N, CA and C of each residue as an Amber inpcrd file, in Angstrom:
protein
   555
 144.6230000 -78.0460000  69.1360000 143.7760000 -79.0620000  68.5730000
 143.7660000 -80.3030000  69.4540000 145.0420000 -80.7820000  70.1720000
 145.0110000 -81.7740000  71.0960000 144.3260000 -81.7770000  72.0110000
 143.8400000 -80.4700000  72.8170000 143.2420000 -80.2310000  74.0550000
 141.5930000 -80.5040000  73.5840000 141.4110000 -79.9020000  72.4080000
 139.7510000 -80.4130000  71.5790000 139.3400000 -81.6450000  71.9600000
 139.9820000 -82.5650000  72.1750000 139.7810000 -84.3520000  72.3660000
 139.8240000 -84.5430000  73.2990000 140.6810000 -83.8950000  74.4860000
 140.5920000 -84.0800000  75.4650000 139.6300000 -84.8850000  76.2680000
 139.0900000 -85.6570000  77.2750000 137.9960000 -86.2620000  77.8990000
 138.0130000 -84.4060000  79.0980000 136.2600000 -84.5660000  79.4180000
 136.1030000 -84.0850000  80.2320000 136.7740000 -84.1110000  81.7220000
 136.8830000 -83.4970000  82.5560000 137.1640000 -83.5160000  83.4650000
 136.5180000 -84.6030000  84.9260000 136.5540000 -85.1230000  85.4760000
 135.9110000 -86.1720000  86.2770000 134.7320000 -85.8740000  87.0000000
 133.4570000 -85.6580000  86.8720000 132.4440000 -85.2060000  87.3610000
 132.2970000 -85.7100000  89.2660000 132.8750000 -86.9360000  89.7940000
 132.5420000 -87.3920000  91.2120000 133.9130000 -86.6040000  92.0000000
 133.6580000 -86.2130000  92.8930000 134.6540000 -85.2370000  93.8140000
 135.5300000 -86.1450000  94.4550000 135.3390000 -87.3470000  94.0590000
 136.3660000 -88.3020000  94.8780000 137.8260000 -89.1640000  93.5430000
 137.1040000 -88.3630000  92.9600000 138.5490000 -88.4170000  91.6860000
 139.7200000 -87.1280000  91.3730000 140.9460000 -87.9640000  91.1640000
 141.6430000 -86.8620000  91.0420000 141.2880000 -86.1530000  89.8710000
 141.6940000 -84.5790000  89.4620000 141.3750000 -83.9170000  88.5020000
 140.0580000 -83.6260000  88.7270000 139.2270000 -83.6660000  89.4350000
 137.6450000 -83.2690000  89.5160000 137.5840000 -81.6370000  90.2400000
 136.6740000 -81.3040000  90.0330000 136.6240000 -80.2750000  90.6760000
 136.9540000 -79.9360000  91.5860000 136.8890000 -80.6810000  92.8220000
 137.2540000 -80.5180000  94.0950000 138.8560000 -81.4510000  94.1750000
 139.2230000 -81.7070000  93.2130000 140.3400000 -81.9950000  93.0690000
 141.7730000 -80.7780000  93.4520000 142.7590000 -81.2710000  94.1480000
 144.0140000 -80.3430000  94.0420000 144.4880000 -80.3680000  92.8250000
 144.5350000 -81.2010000  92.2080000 145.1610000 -81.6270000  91.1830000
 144.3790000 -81.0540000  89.4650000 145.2420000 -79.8890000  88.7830000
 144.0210000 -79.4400000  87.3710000 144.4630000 -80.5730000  86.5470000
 143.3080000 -80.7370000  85.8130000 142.9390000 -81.5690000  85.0470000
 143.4770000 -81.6380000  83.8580000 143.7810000 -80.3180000  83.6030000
 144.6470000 -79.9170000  82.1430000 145.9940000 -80.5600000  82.1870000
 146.8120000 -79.7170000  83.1790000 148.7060000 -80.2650000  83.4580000
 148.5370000 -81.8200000  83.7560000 147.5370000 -82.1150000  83.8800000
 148.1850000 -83.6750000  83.9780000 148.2370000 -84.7890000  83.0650000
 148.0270000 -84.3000000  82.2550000 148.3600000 -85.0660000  80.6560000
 147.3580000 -86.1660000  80.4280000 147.4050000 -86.5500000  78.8980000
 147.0010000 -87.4610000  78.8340000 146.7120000 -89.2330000  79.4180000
 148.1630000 -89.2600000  79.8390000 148.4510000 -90.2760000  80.3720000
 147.6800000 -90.6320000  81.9040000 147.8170000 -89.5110000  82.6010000
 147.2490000 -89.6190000  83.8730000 145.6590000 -89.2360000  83.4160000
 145.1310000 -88.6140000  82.5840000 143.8040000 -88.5110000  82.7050000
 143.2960000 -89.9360000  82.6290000 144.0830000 -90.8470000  81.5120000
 143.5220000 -91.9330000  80.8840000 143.7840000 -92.8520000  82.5570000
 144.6090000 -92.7930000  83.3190000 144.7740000 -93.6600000  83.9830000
 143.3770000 -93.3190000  85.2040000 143.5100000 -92.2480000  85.4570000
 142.4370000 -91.8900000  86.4420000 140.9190000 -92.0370000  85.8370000
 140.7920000 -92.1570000  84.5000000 139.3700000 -92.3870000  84.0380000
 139.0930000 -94.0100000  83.8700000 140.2570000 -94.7150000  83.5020000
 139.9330000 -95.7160000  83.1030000 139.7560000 -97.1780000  83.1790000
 140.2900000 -97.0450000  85.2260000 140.5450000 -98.0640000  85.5420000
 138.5640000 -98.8680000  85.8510000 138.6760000 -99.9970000  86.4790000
 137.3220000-100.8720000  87.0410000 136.9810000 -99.4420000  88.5720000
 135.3130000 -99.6250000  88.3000000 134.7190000 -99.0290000  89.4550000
 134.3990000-100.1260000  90.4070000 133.5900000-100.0210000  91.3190000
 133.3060000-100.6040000  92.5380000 132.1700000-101.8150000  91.9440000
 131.3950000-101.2280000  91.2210000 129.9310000-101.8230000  90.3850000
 130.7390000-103.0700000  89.5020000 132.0330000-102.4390000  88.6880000
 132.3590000-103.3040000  87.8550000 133.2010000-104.7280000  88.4730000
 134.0010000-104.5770000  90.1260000 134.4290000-105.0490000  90.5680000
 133.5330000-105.9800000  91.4410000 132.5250000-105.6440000  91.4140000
 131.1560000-106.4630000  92.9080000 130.6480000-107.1850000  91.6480000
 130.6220000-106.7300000  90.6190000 130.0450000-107.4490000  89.2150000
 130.4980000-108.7520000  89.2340000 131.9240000-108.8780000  88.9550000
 133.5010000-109.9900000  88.9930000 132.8550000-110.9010000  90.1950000
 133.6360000-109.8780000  91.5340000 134.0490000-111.1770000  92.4690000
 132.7080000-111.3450000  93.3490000 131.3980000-110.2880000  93.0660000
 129.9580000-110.8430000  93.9640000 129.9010000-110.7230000  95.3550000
 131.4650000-109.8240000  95.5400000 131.1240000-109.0310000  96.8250000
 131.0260000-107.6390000  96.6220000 130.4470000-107.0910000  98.0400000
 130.7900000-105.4680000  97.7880000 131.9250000-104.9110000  98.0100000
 132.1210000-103.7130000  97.2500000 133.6200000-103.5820000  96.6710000
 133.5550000-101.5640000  96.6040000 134.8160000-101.4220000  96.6420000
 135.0170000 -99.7630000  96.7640000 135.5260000 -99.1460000  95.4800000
 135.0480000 -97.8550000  95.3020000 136.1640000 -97.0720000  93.9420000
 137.5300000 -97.4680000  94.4480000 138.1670000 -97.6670000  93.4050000
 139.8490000 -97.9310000  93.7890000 140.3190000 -96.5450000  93.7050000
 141.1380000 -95.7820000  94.5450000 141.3520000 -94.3790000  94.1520000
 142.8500000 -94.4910000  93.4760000 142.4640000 -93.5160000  92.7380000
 143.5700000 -93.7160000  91.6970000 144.3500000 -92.1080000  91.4360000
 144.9870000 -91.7240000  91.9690000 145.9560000 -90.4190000  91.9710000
 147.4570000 -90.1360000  90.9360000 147.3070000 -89.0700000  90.0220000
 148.0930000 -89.2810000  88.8220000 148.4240000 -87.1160000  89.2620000
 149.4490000 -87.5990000  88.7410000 150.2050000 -85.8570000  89.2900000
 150.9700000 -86.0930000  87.7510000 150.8170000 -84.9600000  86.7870000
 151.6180000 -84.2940000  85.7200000 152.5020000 -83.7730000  85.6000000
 153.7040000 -83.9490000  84.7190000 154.6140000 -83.2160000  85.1980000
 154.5440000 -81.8270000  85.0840000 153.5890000 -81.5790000  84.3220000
 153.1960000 -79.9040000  84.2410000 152.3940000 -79.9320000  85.5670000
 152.1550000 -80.1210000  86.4840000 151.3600000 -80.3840000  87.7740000
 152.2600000 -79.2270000  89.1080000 153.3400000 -79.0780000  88.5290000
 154.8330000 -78.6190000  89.3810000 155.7940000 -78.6520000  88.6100000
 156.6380000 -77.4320000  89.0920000 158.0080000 -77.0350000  88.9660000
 159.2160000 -78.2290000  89.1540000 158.8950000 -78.6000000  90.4200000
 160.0450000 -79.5130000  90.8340000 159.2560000 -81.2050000  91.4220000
 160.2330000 -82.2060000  91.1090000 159.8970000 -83.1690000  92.0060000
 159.2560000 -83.0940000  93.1310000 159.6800000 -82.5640000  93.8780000
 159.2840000 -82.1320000  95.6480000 157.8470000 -81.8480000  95.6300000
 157.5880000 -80.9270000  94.7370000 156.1820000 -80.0490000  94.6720000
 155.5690000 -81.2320000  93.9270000 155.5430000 -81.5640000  92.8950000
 154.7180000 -82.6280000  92.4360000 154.2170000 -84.1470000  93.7110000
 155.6770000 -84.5080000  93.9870000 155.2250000 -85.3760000  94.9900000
 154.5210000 -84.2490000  96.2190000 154.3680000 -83.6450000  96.8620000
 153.9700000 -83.0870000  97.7780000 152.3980000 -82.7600000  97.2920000
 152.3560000 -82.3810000  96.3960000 151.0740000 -82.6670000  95.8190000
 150.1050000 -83.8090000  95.5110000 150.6290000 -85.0830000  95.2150000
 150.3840000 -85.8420000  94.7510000 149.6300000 -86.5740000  96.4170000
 150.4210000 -86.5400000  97.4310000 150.7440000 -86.2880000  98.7960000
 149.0480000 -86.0610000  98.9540000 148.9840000 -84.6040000  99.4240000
 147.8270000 -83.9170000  99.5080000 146.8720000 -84.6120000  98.9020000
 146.9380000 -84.5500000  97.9040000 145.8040000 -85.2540000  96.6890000
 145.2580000 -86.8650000  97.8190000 146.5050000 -87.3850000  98.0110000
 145.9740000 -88.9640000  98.7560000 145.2490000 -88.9600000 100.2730000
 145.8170000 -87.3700000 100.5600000 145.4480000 -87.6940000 101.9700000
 143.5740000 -86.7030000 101.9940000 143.6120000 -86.0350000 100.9780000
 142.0520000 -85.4680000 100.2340000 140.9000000 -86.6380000 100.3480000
 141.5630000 -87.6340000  99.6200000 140.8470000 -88.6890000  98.9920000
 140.7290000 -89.8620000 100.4590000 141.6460000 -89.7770000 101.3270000
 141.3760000 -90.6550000 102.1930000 142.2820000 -91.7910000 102.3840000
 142.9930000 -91.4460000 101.2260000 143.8210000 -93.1040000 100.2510000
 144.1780000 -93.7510000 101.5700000 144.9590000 -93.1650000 102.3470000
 145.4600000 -93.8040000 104.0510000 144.6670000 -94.6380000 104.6740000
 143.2170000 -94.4430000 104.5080000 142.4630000 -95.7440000 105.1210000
 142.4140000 -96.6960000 103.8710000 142.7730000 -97.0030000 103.3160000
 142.6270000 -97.9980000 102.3550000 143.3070000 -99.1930000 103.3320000
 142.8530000-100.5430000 102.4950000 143.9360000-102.1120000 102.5380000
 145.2460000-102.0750000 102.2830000 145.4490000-101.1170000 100.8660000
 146.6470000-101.0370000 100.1740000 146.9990000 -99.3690000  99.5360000
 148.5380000 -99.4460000  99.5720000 148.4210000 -98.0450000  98.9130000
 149.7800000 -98.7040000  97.9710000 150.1410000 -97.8930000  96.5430000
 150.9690000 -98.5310000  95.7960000 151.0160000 -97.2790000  95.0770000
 152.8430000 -96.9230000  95.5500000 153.2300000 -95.8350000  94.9280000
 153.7380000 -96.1290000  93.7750000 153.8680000 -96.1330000  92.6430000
 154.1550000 -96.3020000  91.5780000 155.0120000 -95.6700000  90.5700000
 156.0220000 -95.4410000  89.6250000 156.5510000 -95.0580000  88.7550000
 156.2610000 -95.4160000  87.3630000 155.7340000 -94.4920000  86.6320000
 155.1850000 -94.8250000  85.2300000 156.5310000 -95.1750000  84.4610000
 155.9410000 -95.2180000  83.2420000 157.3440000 -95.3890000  81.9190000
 157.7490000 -93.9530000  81.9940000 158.5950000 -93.7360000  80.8400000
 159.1610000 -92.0520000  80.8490000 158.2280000 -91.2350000  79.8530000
 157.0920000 -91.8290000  79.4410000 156.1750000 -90.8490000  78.9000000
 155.0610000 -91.1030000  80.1860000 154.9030000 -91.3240000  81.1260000
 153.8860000 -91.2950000  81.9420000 152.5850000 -92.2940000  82.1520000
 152.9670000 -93.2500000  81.1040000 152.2680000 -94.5450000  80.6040000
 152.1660000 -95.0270000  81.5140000 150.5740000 -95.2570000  82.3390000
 150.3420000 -96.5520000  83.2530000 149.4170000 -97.4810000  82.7550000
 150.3590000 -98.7820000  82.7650000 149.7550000-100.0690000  82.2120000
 148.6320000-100.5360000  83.2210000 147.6470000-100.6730000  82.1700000
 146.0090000-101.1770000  82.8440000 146.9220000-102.6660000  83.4220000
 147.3870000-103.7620000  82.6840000 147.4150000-104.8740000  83.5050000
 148.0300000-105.1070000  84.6580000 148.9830000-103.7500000  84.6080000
 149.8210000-103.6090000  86.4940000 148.8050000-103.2360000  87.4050000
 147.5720000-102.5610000  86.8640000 146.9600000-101.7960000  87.8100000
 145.4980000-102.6150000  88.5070000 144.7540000-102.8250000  86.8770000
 143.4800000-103.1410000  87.2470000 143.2200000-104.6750000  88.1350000
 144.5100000-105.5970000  87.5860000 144.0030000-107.2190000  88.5720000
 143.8580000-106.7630000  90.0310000 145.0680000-105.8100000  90.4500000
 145.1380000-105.9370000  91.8900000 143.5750000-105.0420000  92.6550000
 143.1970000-104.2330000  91.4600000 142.2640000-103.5470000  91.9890000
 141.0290000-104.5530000  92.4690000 140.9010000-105.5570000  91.4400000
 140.1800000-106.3900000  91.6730000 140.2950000-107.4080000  92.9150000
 141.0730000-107.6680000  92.8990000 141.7860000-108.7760000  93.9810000
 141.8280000-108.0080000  95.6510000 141.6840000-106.7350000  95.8270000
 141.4640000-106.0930000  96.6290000 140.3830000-105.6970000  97.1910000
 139.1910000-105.8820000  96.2100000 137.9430000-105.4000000  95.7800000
 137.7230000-103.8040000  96.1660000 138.4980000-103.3140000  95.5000000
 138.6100000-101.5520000  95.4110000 139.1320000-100.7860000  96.5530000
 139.7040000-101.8820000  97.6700000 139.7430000-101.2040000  98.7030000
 141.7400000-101.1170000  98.4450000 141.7620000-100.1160000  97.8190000
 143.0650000 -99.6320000  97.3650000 143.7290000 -97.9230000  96.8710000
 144.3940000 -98.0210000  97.2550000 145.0490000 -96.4660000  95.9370000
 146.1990000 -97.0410000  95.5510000 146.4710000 -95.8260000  94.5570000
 147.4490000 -96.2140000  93.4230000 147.9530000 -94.4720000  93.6020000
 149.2710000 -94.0090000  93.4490000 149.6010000 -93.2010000  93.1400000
 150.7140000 -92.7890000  92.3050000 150.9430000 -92.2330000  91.3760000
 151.8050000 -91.8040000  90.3390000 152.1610000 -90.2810000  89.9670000
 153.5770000 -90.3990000  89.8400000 154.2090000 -89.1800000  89.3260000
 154.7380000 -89.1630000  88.4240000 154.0400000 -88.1220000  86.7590000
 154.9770000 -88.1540000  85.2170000 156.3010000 -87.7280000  85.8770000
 157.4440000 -88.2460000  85.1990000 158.6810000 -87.3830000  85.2800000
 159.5710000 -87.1370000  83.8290000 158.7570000 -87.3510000  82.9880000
 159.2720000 -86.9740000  81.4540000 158.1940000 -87.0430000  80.3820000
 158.1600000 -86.3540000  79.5060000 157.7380000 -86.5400000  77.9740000
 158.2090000 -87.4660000  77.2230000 159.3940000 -87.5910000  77.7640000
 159.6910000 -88.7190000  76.5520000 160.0530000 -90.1680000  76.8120000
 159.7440000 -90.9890000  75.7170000 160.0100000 -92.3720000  76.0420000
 160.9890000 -93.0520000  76.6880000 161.0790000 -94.5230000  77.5750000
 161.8710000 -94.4100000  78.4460000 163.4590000 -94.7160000  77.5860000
 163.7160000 -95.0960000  76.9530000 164.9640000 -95.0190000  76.4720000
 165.8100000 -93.8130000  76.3010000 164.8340000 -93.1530000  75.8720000
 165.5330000 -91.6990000  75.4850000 165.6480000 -90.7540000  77.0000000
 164.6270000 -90.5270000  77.8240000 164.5340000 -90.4130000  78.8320000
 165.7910000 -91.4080000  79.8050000 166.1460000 -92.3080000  80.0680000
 167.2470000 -93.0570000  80.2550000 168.4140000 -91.5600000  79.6570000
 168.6020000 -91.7300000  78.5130000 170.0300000 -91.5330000  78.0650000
 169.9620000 -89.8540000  78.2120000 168.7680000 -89.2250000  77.8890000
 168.6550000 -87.6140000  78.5460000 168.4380000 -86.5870000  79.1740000
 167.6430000 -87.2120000  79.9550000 166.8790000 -86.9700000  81.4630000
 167.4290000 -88.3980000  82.2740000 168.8430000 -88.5200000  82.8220000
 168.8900000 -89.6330000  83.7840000 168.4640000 -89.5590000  85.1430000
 168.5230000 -88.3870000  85.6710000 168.4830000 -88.2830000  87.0140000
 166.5790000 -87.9450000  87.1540000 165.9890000 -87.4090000  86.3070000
 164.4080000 -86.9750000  86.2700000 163.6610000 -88.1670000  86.8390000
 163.7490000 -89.5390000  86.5270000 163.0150000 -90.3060000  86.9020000
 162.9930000 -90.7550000  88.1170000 164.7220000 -91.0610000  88.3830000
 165.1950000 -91.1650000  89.8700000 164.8640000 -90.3080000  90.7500000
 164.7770000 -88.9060000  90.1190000 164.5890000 -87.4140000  91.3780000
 163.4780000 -87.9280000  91.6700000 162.3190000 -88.2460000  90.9430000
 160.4610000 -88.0080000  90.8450000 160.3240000 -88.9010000  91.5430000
 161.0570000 -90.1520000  91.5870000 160.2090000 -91.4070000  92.3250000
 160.7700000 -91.4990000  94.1020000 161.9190000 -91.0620000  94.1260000
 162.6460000 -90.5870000  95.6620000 161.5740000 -89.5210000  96.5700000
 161.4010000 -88.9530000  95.7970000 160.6310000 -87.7930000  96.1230000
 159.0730000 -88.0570000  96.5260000 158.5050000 -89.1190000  95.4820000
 157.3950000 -89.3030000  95.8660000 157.1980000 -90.4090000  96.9440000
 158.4080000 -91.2670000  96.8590000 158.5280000 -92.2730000  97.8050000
 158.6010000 -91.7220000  99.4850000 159.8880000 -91.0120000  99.0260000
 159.5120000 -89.9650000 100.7400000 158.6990000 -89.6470000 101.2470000
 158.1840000 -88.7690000 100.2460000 156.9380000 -87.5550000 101.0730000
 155.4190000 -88.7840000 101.5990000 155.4820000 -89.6980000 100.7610000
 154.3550000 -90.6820000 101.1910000 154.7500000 -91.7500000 102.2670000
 155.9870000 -92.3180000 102.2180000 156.1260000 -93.0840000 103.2630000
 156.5910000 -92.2950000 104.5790000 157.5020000 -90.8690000 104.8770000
 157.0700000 -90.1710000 105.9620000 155.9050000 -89.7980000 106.5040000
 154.9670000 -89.8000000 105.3930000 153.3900000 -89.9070000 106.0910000
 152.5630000 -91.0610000 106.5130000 153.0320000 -91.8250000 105.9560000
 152.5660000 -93.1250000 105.9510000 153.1700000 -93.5730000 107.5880000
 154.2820000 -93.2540000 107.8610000 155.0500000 -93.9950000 109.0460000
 154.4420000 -93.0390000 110.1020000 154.0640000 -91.9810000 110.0910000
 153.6380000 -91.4180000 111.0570000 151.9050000 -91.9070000 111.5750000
 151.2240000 -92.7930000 110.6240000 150.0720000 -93.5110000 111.0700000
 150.1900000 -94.5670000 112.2620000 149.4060000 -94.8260000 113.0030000
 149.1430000 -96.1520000 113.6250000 149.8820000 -97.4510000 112.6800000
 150.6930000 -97.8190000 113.5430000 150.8440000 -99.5630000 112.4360000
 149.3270000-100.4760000 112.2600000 148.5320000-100.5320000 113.1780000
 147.6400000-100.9130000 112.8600000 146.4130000-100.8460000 112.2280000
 146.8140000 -99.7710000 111.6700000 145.3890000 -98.5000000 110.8160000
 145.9390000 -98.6630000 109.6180000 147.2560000 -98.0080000 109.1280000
 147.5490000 -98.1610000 107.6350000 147.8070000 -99.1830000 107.2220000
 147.7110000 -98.6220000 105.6070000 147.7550000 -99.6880000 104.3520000
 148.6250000-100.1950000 104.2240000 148.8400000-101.4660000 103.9450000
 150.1160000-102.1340000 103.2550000 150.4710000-100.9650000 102.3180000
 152.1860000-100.6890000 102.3440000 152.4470000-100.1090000 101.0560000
 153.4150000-100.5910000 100.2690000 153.4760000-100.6220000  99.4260000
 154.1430000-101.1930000  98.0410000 154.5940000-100.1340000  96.9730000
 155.9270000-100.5950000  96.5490000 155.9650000 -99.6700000  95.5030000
 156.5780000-100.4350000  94.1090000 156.1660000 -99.7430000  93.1350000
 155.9790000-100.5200000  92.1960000 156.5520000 -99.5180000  90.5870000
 156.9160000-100.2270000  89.5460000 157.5620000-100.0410000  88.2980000
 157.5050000-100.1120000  87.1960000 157.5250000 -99.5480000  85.7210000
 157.3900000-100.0710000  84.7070000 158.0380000 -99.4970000  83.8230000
 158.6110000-100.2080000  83.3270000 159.6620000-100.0350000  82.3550000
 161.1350000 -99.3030000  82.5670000 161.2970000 -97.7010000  82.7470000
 162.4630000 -97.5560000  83.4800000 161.6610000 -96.6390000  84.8150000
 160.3920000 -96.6270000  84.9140000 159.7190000 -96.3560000  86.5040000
 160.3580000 -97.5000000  86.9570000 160.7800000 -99.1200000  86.5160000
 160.7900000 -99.9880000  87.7480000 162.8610000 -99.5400000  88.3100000
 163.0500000 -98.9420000  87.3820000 164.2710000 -98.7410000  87.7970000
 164.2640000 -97.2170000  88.9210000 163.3770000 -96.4080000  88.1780000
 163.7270000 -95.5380000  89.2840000 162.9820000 -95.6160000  90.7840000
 161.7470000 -96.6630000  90.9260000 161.4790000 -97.0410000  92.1350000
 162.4590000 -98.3850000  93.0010000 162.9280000 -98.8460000  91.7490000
 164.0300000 -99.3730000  92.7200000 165.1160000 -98.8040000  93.5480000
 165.9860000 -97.8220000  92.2990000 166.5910000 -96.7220000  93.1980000
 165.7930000 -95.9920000  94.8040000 164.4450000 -95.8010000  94.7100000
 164.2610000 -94.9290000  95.4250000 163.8400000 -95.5480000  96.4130000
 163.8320000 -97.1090000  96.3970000 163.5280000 -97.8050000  98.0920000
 164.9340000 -98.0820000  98.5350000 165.9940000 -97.9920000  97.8770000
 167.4450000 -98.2590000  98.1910000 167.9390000 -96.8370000  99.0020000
 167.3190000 -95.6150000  99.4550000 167.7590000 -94.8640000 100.3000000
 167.5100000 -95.0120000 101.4100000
């Protein structure tokens, strides 16, 4: 009955979960559908600041997406380098809460302030909320965000310094703990 409500799948080939997407649309939960459907477009952003402005790409990997950390980030990976995300201004790897929750107000100012010329990427690493997730899954959040931190900044470092994006990585709630852990290796 949950899947009945579901939103469609992303009709433009330059979104994750779309057809030409790596990424199915189903395993990646609610959370990431809502994040990949719902942020400001390019129209809504040239609207604001009255310049011209880009889709912000926005990349969300499920934890049903993969077996293991590795594979999810390695996917998630693929998915950015599909989309192009590497020529962006900015790229901002991110760690959700422990249900996979990405907050519109972490996401959408900067999209704006960038004027779309950005990605965002995220990996679920639990079902459950971050407290409980904390005390029963401790190591899940830490594995997911190490993992995704790697596989993107070994790609990232292998660009021109003068071609790639600023990258940033970023937290919320106990995501900011496990992306803290995972710039401390």
């Amino acid at each position: 009955m949950l899947f009945d409500v579901a939103p469609a799948l992303p009709e433009r080939p330059d979104q994750a979960g779309s057809e030409a997407s790596l990424i199915d649309w189903a395993a990646m939960g609610q959370p990431g559908r809502d994040f990949v459907l719902d942020g400001p477009d390019a129209q809504a952003i040239s609207a604001f600041t009255g310049k011209p402005a880009l889709d912000p790409i926005r990349v969300y990997v499920g934890r049903a997406n993969g077996q293991s950390p590795q594979e999810r980030a390695e996917l998630a990976l693929a998915e950015l380098q599909r989309l192009n995300a590497f020529d962006r201004e900015v790229l901002i790897v991110t760690s959700p809460t422990g249900t996979g929750w990405m907050d519109p107000g972490s996401h959408d100012p900067v999209e704006y302030i960038h004027n779309g010329d950005i990605a965002t990427v995220s990996v679920q690493y639990s079902y459950l909320q971050s407290p409980l997730a904390l005390v029963l899954e401790t190591r899940t959040g830490l594995d997911q965000a190490t993992a995704l931190l790697d596989a993107v900044h070994t790609y990232w470092r292998t660009l021109p310094k003068d071609s790639r994006p600023r990258l940033y990585a970023h937290g919320l709630s106990l995501g900011a703990w496990s992306s803290m852990y995972a710039t401390n290796l």
